């Protein structure tokens, strides 16, 4: 049992070496395709169908000029989905609970959408900073507000992902500790908390998938504004 609830979010070390990279590499085993088969494996078929459906959902609102970024967006979605789900397995570590990793993903991807807009349609991109029909005295204030909201976007991307996963893991640990402590003294209540823990675990599976989708969906919306 951890002495501190937040110890579970520390990057584990083995022989003085960080295990963050091996944890990320473990996700590769989940996306390998079977080889030397006449027909595709059912798992590969389901995976391909899901990727096609998700790609259609994400890329439909984006102009055709932005479809060239579909591979990048889907790759980020698969990476986040697998790393989020990885942390729900026993004796594992969730890399996406680290704000540093999430910001390292959010800032370059957000900057990519901004630079794409500046390169392809600079006038339209800059026009987002000032709504049409704004009174002259409010122009400096609105430009400042829109600029701040633009700069906050990558922070919102990274913090949202970190906060949702961290909160879920903390709840799971708190309820599991309560279940273990109540079992010797109040078994019926312990069984009730165990049921709650199972339901919460199912909810966390859904949250892990939804947060990966929301991260990529927001990126696609930012890309839509700049294409």
PDB file of C-alpha atoms in Angstrom:
ATOM      1  CA  UNK A   1       0.000   0.000   0.000  1.00  0.00           C
ATOM      2  CA  UNK A   2       1.291   3.462  -0.914  1.00  0.00           C
ATOM      3  CA  UNK A   3       2.118   5.812   1.964  1.00  0.00           C
ATOM      4  CA  UNK A   4       0.747   8.692  -0.118  1.00  0.00           C
ATOM      5  CA  UNK A   5      -2.193   8.607  -2.513  1.00  0.00           C
ATOM      6  CA  UNK A   6      -0.203  10.504  -5.119  1.00  0.00           C
ATOM      7  CA  UNK A   7       2.729   8.067  -5.019  1.00  0.00           C
ATOM      8  CA  UNK A   8       0.928   5.996  -7.658  1.00  0.00           C
ATOM      9  CA  UNK A   9       1.528   8.787 -10.186  1.00  0.00           C
ATOM     10  CA  UNK A  10       5.304   8.846  -9.693  1.00  0.00           C
ATOM     11  CA  UNK A  11       7.295   7.456 -12.601  1.00  0.00           C
ATOM     12  CA  UNK A  12       8.549   4.031 -11.454  1.00  0.00           C
ATOM     13  CA  UNK A  13      12.265   3.239 -11.539  1.00  0.00           C
ATOM     14  CA  UNK A  14      14.124  -0.053 -11.770  1.00  0.00           C
ATOM     15  CA  UNK A  15      17.849  -0.139 -10.968  1.00  0.00           C
ATOM     16  CA  UNK A  16      17.928   3.643 -11.279  1.00  0.00           C
ATOM     17  CA  UNK A  17      16.341   3.605 -14.763  1.00  0.00           C
ATOM     18  CA  UNK A  18      12.983   5.200 -15.551  1.00  0.00           C
ATOM     19  CA  UNK A  19      10.298   2.777 -16.722  1.00  0.00           C
ATOM     20  CA  UNK A  20       8.332   5.439 -18.634  1.00  0.00           C
ATOM     21  CA  UNK A  21       9.767   4.458 -22.024  1.00  0.00           C
ATOM     22  CA  UNK A  22       9.126   0.687 -21.588  1.00  0.00           C
ATOM     23  CA  UNK A  23       5.579   1.502 -20.485  1.00  0.00           C
ATOM     24  CA  UNK A  24       4.995   3.422 -23.725  1.00  0.00           C
ATOM     25  CA  UNK A  25       6.616   0.694 -25.810  1.00  0.00           C
ATOM     26  CA  UNK A  26       4.266  -1.906 -24.314  1.00  0.00           C
ATOM     27  CA  UNK A  27       1.441  -0.378 -26.339  1.00  0.00           C
ATOM     28  CA  UNK A  28       3.135  -1.524 -29.565  1.00  0.00           C
ATOM     29  CA  UNK A  29       2.263  -5.140 -28.756  1.00  0.00           C
ATOM     30  CA  UNK A  30      -1.425  -4.210 -28.825  1.00  0.00           C
ATOM     31  CA  UNK A  31      -1.369  -2.860 -32.392  1.00  0.00           C
ATOM     32  CA  UNK A  32       0.696  -5.521 -34.154  1.00  0.00           C
ATOM     33  CA  UNK A  33      -1.079  -7.245 -37.039  1.00  0.00           C
ATOM     34  CA  UNK A  34      -1.019 -11.036 -37.498  1.00  0.00           C
ATOM     35  CA  UNK A  35       1.085 -12.140 -40.467  1.00  0.00           C
ATOM     36  CA  UNK A  36       1.094 -15.098 -42.902  1.00  0.00           C
ATOM     37  CA  UNK A  37      -2.664 -15.591 -42.799  1.00  0.00           C
ATOM     38  CA  UNK A  38      -5.097 -16.127 -45.693  1.00  0.00           C
ATOM     39  CA  UNK A  39      -7.689 -13.976 -43.942  1.00  0.00           C
ATOM     40  CA  UNK A  40      -7.324 -11.132 -41.498  1.00  0.00           C
ATOM     41  CA  UNK A  41      -7.547 -12.010 -37.855  1.00  0.00           C
ATOM     42  CA  UNK A  42     -10.902 -10.939 -36.315  1.00  0.00           C
ATOM     43  CA  UNK A  43      -9.061  -8.633 -33.938  1.00  0.00           C
ATOM     44  CA  UNK A  44      -7.359  -6.874 -36.853  1.00  0.00           C
ATOM     45  CA  UNK A  45     -10.690  -6.620 -38.677  1.00  0.00           C
ATOM     46  CA  UNK A  46     -12.387  -5.001 -35.680  1.00  0.00           C
ATOM     47  CA  UNK A  47      -9.442  -2.649 -35.205  1.00  0.00           C
ATOM     48  CA  UNK A  48      -9.545  -1.572 -38.854  1.00  0.00           C
ATOM     49  CA  UNK A  49     -13.302  -0.988 -38.694  1.00  0.00           C
ATOM     50  CA  UNK A  50     -12.967   1.102 -35.540  1.00  0.00           C
ATOM     51  CA  UNK A  51     -10.153   3.202 -37.011  1.00  0.00           C
ATOM     52  CA  UNK A  52     -12.201   3.821 -40.170  1.00  0.00           C
ATOM     53  CA  UNK A  53     -15.245   4.884 -38.171  1.00  0.00           C
ATOM     54  CA  UNK A  54     -13.258   7.152 -35.843  1.00  0.00           C
ATOM     55  CA  UNK A  55     -11.377   8.671 -38.776  1.00  0.00           C
ATOM     56  CA  UNK A  56     -14.678   9.447 -40.486  1.00  0.00           C
ATOM     57  CA  UNK A  57     -16.061  11.085 -37.328  1.00  0.00           C
ATOM     58  CA  UNK A  58     -12.969  13.231 -36.768  1.00  0.00           C
ATOM     59  CA  UNK A  59     -12.146  14.230 -40.334  1.00  0.00           C
ATOM     60  CA  UNK A  60     -15.671  14.881 -41.693  1.00  0.00           C
ATOM     61  CA  UNK A  61     -15.913  18.482 -40.334  1.00  0.00           C
ATOM     62  CA  UNK A  62     -12.424  19.362 -41.628  1.00  0.00           C
ATOM     63  CA  UNK A  63     -11.826  20.758 -45.086  1.00  0.00           C
ATOM     64  CA  UNK A  64     -10.161  18.507 -47.638  1.00  0.00           C
ATOM     65  CA  UNK A  65      -6.917  20.436 -47.270  1.00  0.00           C
ATOM     66  CA  UNK A  66      -6.743  19.286 -43.652  1.00  0.00           C
ATOM     67  CA  UNK A  67      -7.303  15.600 -44.417  1.00  0.00           C
ATOM     68  CA  UNK A  68      -3.568  15.113 -44.920  1.00  0.00           C
ATOM     69  CA  UNK A  69      -3.243  15.365 -41.126  1.00  0.00           C
ATOM     70  CA  UNK A  70      -5.554  12.384 -40.545  1.00  0.00           C
ATOM     71  CA  UNK A  71      -2.658   9.956 -39.996  1.00  0.00           C
ATOM     72  CA  UNK A  72      -1.184  12.215 -37.312  1.00  0.00           C
ATOM     73  CA  UNK A  73      -4.505  12.641 -35.498  1.00  0.00           C
ATOM     74  CA  UNK A  74      -5.391   8.950 -35.566  1.00  0.00           C
ATOM     75  CA  UNK A  75      -1.885   7.999 -34.411  1.00  0.00           C
ATOM     76  CA  UNK A  76      -2.226  10.363 -31.446  1.00  0.00           C
ATOM     77  CA  UNK A  77      -5.666   8.908 -30.703  1.00  0.00           C
ATOM     78  CA  UNK A  78      -4.351   5.327 -30.690  1.00  0.00           C
ATOM     79  CA  UNK A  79      -1.364   6.304 -28.519  1.00  0.00           C
ATOM     80  CA  UNK A  80      -3.538   8.072 -25.928  1.00  0.00           C
ATOM     81  CA  UNK A  81      -6.163   5.335 -25.958  1.00  0.00           C
ATOM     82  CA  UNK A  82      -3.659   2.546 -25.332  1.00  0.00           C
ATOM     83  CA  UNK A  83      -1.682   4.434 -22.683  1.00  0.00           C
ATOM     84  CA  UNK A  84      -4.893   5.421 -20.852  1.00  0.00           C
ATOM     85  CA  UNK A  85      -6.139   1.839 -20.831  1.00  0.00           C
ATOM     86  CA  UNK A  86      -2.689   0.535 -19.897  1.00  0.00           C
ATOM     87  CA  UNK A  87      -2.913   2.258 -16.515  1.00  0.00           C
ATOM     88  CA  UNK A  88      -6.069   0.342 -15.600  1.00  0.00           C
ATOM     89  CA  UNK A  89      -4.235  -2.985 -15.613  1.00  0.00           C
ATOM     90  CA  UNK A  90      -2.754  -4.285 -12.320  1.00  0.00           C
ATOM     91  CA  UNK A  91       0.862  -3.377 -11.503  1.00  0.00           C
ATOM     92  CA  UNK A  92       1.140  -0.892 -14.354  1.00  0.00           C
ATOM     93  CA  UNK A  93       1.845   2.811 -14.699  1.00  0.00           C
ATOM     94  CA  UNK A  94      -0.200   5.399 -16.621  1.00  0.00           C
ATOM     95  CA  UNK A  95       2.130   7.770 -18.521  1.00  0.00           C
ATOM     96  CA  UNK A  96      -0.758  10.113 -19.380  1.00  0.00           C
ATOM     97  CA  UNK A  97      -1.254  11.016 -15.711  1.00  0.00           C
ATOM     98  CA  UNK A  98       1.973  13.010 -16.048  1.00  0.00           C
ATOM     99  CA  UNK A  99       1.270  16.647 -16.931  1.00  0.00           C
ATOM    100  CA  UNK A 100       4.726  16.956 -18.491  1.00  0.00           C
ATOM    101  CA  UNK A 101       3.945  14.257 -21.066  1.00  0.00           C
ATOM    102  CA  UNK A 102       0.488  15.632 -21.878  1.00  0.00           C
ATOM    103  CA  UNK A 103       1.832  19.161 -22.327  1.00  0.00           C
ATOM    104  CA  UNK A 104       4.646  17.790 -24.494  1.00  0.00           C
ATOM    105  CA  UNK A 105       1.911  16.419 -26.751  1.00  0.00           C
ATOM    106  CA  UNK A 106      -0.508  19.341 -26.538  1.00  0.00           C
ATOM    107  CA  UNK A 107       1.836  22.284 -27.172  1.00  0.00           C
ATOM    108  CA  UNK A 108       3.504  21.071 -30.422  1.00  0.00           C
ATOM    109  CA  UNK A 109       0.200  19.801 -31.854  1.00  0.00           C
ATOM    110  CA  UNK A 110      -1.597  23.059 -31.016  1.00  0.00           C
ATOM    111  CA  UNK A 111       1.300  25.048 -32.458  1.00  0.00           C
ATOM    112  CA  UNK A 112       1.050  22.933 -35.624  1.00  0.00           C
ATOM    113  CA  UNK A 113      -2.569  24.003 -36.105  1.00  0.00           C
ATOM    114  CA  UNK A 114      -1.701  27.681 -35.562  1.00  0.00           C
ATOM    115  CA  UNK A 115       1.268  27.637 -37.945  1.00  0.00           C
ATOM    116  CA  UNK A 116      -0.812  25.794 -40.544  1.00  0.00           C
ATOM    117  CA  UNK A 117      -3.367  28.593 -40.444  1.00  0.00           C
ATOM    118  CA  UNK A 118      -0.696  31.293 -40.593  1.00  0.00           C
ATOM    119  CA  UNK A 119       0.880  29.618 -43.621  1.00  0.00           C
ATOM    120  CA  UNK A 120      -2.240  28.787 -45.620  1.00  0.00           C
ATOM    121  CA  UNK A 121      -4.653  31.607 -44.717  1.00  0.00           C
ATOM    122  CA  UNK A 122      -2.989  34.243 -42.519  1.00  0.00           C
ATOM    123  CA  UNK A 123      -5.772  36.821 -42.954  1.00  0.00           C
ATOM    124  CA  UNK A 124      -8.532  34.454 -41.839  1.00  0.00           C
ATOM    125  CA  UNK A 125      -6.459  33.155 -38.928  1.00  0.00           C
ATOM    126  CA  UNK A 126      -5.786  36.651 -37.644  1.00  0.00           C
ATOM    127  CA  UNK A 127      -9.447  37.567 -38.139  1.00  0.00           C
ATOM    128  CA  UNK A 128     -10.370  35.123 -35.368  1.00  0.00           C
ATOM    129  CA  UNK A 129      -8.733  37.529 -32.914  1.00  0.00           C
ATOM    130  CA  UNK A 130     -11.293  40.252 -33.643  1.00  0.00           C
ATOM    131  CA  UNK A 131     -15.009  39.476 -34.136  1.00  0.00           C
ATOM    132  CA  UNK A 132     -16.704  41.348 -36.971  1.00  0.00           C
ATOM    133  CA  UNK A 133     -18.584  44.491 -35.992  1.00  0.00           C
ATOM    134  CA  UNK A 134     -16.635  45.118 -32.782  1.00  0.00           C
ATOM    135  CA  UNK A 135     -16.883  48.753 -31.525  1.00  0.00           C
ATOM    136  CA  UNK A 136     -13.620  50.641 -31.874  1.00  0.00           C
ATOM    137  CA  UNK A 137     -13.044  51.224 -28.117  1.00  0.00           C
ATOM    138  CA  UNK A 138     -13.301  47.476 -27.453  1.00  0.00           C
ATOM    139  CA  UNK A 139     -10.865  46.387 -30.159  1.00  0.00           C
ATOM    140  CA  UNK A 140      -7.694  46.325 -27.959  1.00  0.00           C
ATOM    141  CA  UNK A 141      -9.508  44.547 -25.132  1.00  0.00           C
ATOM    142  CA  UNK A 142     -11.030  41.882 -27.384  1.00  0.00           C
ATOM    143  CA  UNK A 143      -7.750  41.257 -29.173  1.00  0.00           C
ATOM    144  CA  UNK A 144      -6.064  40.708 -25.808  1.00  0.00           C
ATOM    145  CA  UNK A 145      -8.849  38.385 -24.605  1.00  0.00           C
ATOM    146  CA  UNK A 146      -8.839  36.320 -27.822  1.00  0.00           C
ATOM    147  CA  UNK A 147      -5.047  36.070 -27.724  1.00  0.00           C
ATOM    148  CA  UNK A 148      -5.141  34.800 -24.140  1.00  0.00           C
ATOM    149  CA  UNK A 149      -7.864  32.274 -25.032  1.00  0.00           C
ATOM    150  CA  UNK A 150      -5.724  31.093 -27.956  1.00  0.00           C
ATOM    151  CA  UNK A 151      -2.683  30.617 -25.726  1.00  0.00           C
ATOM    152  CA  UNK A 152      -4.728  28.781 -23.079  1.00  0.00           C
ATOM    153  CA  UNK A 153      -5.816  26.066 -25.524  1.00  0.00           C
ATOM    154  CA  UNK A 154      -2.760  23.785 -25.140  1.00  0.00           C
ATOM    155  CA  UNK A 155      -2.916  24.161 -21.346  1.00  0.00           C
ATOM    156  CA  UNK A 156      -6.579  23.136 -21.409  1.00  0.00           C
ATOM    157  CA  UNK A 157      -5.741  20.106 -23.572  1.00  0.00           C
ATOM    158  CA  UNK A 158      -3.014  18.835 -21.266  1.00  0.00           C
ATOM    159  CA  UNK A 159      -4.662  19.698 -17.937  1.00  0.00           C
ATOM    160  CA  UNK A 160      -8.033  18.189 -18.948  1.00  0.00           C
ATOM    161  CA  UNK A 161      -6.455  14.851 -19.818  1.00  0.00           C
ATOM    162  CA  UNK A 162      -4.280  14.790 -16.691  1.00  0.00           C
ATOM    163  CA  UNK A 163      -7.045  15.870 -14.292  1.00  0.00           C
ATOM    164  CA  UNK A 164      -9.628  13.364 -15.512  1.00  0.00           C
ATOM    165  CA  UNK A 165      -7.265  10.388 -15.384  1.00  0.00           C
ATOM    166  CA  UNK A 166      -5.751  11.428 -12.046  1.00  0.00           C
ATOM    167  CA  UNK A 167      -9.158  11.894 -10.403  1.00  0.00           C
ATOM    168  CA  UNK A 168     -10.332   8.480 -11.568  1.00  0.00           C
ATOM    169  CA  UNK A 169      -7.219   6.703 -10.321  1.00  0.00           C
ATOM    170  CA  UNK A 170      -7.462   8.442  -6.952  1.00  0.00           C
ATOM    171  CA  UNK A 171     -11.094   7.355  -6.552  1.00  0.00           C
ATOM    172  CA  UNK A 172     -10.204   3.771  -7.456  1.00  0.00           C
ATOM    173  CA  UNK A 173      -7.411   3.708  -4.883  1.00  0.00           C
ATOM    174  CA  UNK A 174      -9.546   5.287  -2.145  1.00  0.00           C
ATOM    175  CA  UNK A 175     -12.409   2.828  -2.667  1.00  0.00           C
ATOM    176  CA  UNK A 176     -10.061  -0.159  -2.882  1.00  0.00           C
ATOM    177  CA  UNK A 177      -8.401   0.878   0.413  1.00  0.00           C
ATOM    178  CA  UNK A 178     -11.851   1.220   2.020  1.00  0.00           C
ATOM    179  CA  UNK A 179     -12.841  -2.231   0.723  1.00  0.00           C
ATOM    180  CA  UNK A 180      -9.764  -3.877   2.242  1.00  0.00           C
ATOM    181  CA  UNK A 181     -10.110  -2.088   5.577  1.00  0.00           C
ATOM    182  CA  UNK A 182     -13.841  -2.815   5.928  1.00  0.00           C
ATOM    183  CA  UNK A 183     -13.601  -6.532   5.104  1.00  0.00           C
ATOM    184  CA  UNK A 184     -12.430  -7.711   8.587  1.00  0.00           C
ATOM    185  CA  UNK A 185     -15.006  -5.645  10.508  1.00  0.00           C
ATOM    186  CA  UNK A 186     -18.004  -5.171   8.165  1.00  0.00           C
ATOM    187  CA  UNK A 187     -18.054  -7.726   5.314  1.00  0.00           C
ATOM    188  CA  UNK A 188     -21.480  -6.674   3.906  1.00  0.00           C
ATOM    189  CA  UNK A 189     -20.392  -3.048   3.635  1.00  0.00           C
ATOM    190  CA  UNK A 190     -17.088  -4.207   2.143  1.00  0.00           C
ATOM    191  CA  UNK A 191     -18.974  -6.122  -0.560  1.00  0.00           C
ATOM    192  CA  UNK A 192     -20.991  -2.980  -1.288  1.00  0.00           C
ATOM    193  CA  UNK A 193     -17.841  -0.908  -1.729  1.00  0.00           C
ATOM    194  CA  UNK A 194     -16.399  -3.706  -3.892  1.00  0.00           C
ATOM    195  CA  UNK A 195     -19.423  -3.445  -6.175  1.00  0.00           C
ATOM    196  CA  UNK A 196     -18.919   0.307  -6.327  1.00  0.00           C
ATOM    197  CA  UNK A 197     -15.258  -0.275  -7.176  1.00  0.00           C
ATOM    198  CA  UNK A 198     -16.139  -2.579 -10.079  1.00  0.00           C
ATOM    199  CA  UNK A 199     -18.647  -0.061 -11.444  1.00  0.00           C
ATOM    200  CA  UNK A 200     -16.100   2.728 -11.083  1.00  0.00           C
ATOM    201  CA  UNK A 201     -13.516   0.637 -12.912  1.00  0.00           C
ATOM    202  CA  UNK A 202     -15.938   0.169 -15.814  1.00  0.00           C
ATOM    203  CA  UNK A 203     -16.541   3.922 -15.783  1.00  0.00           C
ATOM    204  CA  UNK A 204     -12.798   4.548 -15.893  1.00  0.00           C
ATOM    205  CA  UNK A 205     -12.498   2.371 -19.010  1.00  0.00           C
ATOM    206  CA  UNK A 206     -15.077   4.625 -20.640  1.00  0.00           C
ATOM    207  CA  UNK A 207     -13.314   7.778 -19.378  1.00  0.00           C
ATOM    208  CA  UNK A 208      -9.973   6.543 -20.746  1.00  0.00           C
ATOM    209  CA  UNK A 209     -11.485   6.127 -24.207  1.00  0.00           C
ATOM    210  CA  UNK A 210     -13.528   9.323 -24.108  1.00  0.00           C
ATOM    211  CA  UNK A 211     -10.601  11.497 -22.986  1.00  0.00           C
ATOM    212  CA  UNK A 212      -8.417  10.212 -25.822  1.00  0.00           C
ATOM    213  CA  UNK A 213     -11.222  10.965 -28.282  1.00  0.00           C
ATOM    214  CA  UNK A 214     -11.891  14.440 -26.806  1.00  0.00           C
ATOM    215  CA  UNK A 215      -8.179  15.339 -26.999  1.00  0.00           C
ATOM    216  CA  UNK A 216      -8.021  14.500 -30.702  1.00  0.00           C
ATOM    217  CA  UNK A 217     -11.456  15.977 -31.422  1.00  0.00           C
ATOM    218  CA  UNK A 218     -10.422  19.348 -29.981  1.00  0.00           C
ATOM    219  CA  UNK A 219      -7.253  19.229 -32.059  1.00  0.00           C
ATOM    220  CA  UNK A 220      -9.338  18.571 -35.156  1.00  0.00           C
ATOM    221  CA  UNK A 221     -11.550  21.555 -34.305  1.00  0.00           C
ATOM    222  CA  UNK A 222      -8.489  23.785 -33.919  1.00  0.00           C
ATOM    223  CA  UNK A 223      -7.253  22.474 -37.257  1.00  0.00           C
ATOM    224  CA  UNK A 224     -10.629  23.175 -38.843  1.00  0.00           C
ATOM    225  CA  UNK A 225     -10.402  26.826 -37.814  1.00  0.00           C
ATOM    226  CA  UNK A 226      -7.054  27.135 -39.571  1.00  0.00           C
ATOM    227  CA  UNK A 227      -7.812  25.263 -42.803  1.00  0.00           C
TER     228      UNK A 227
END
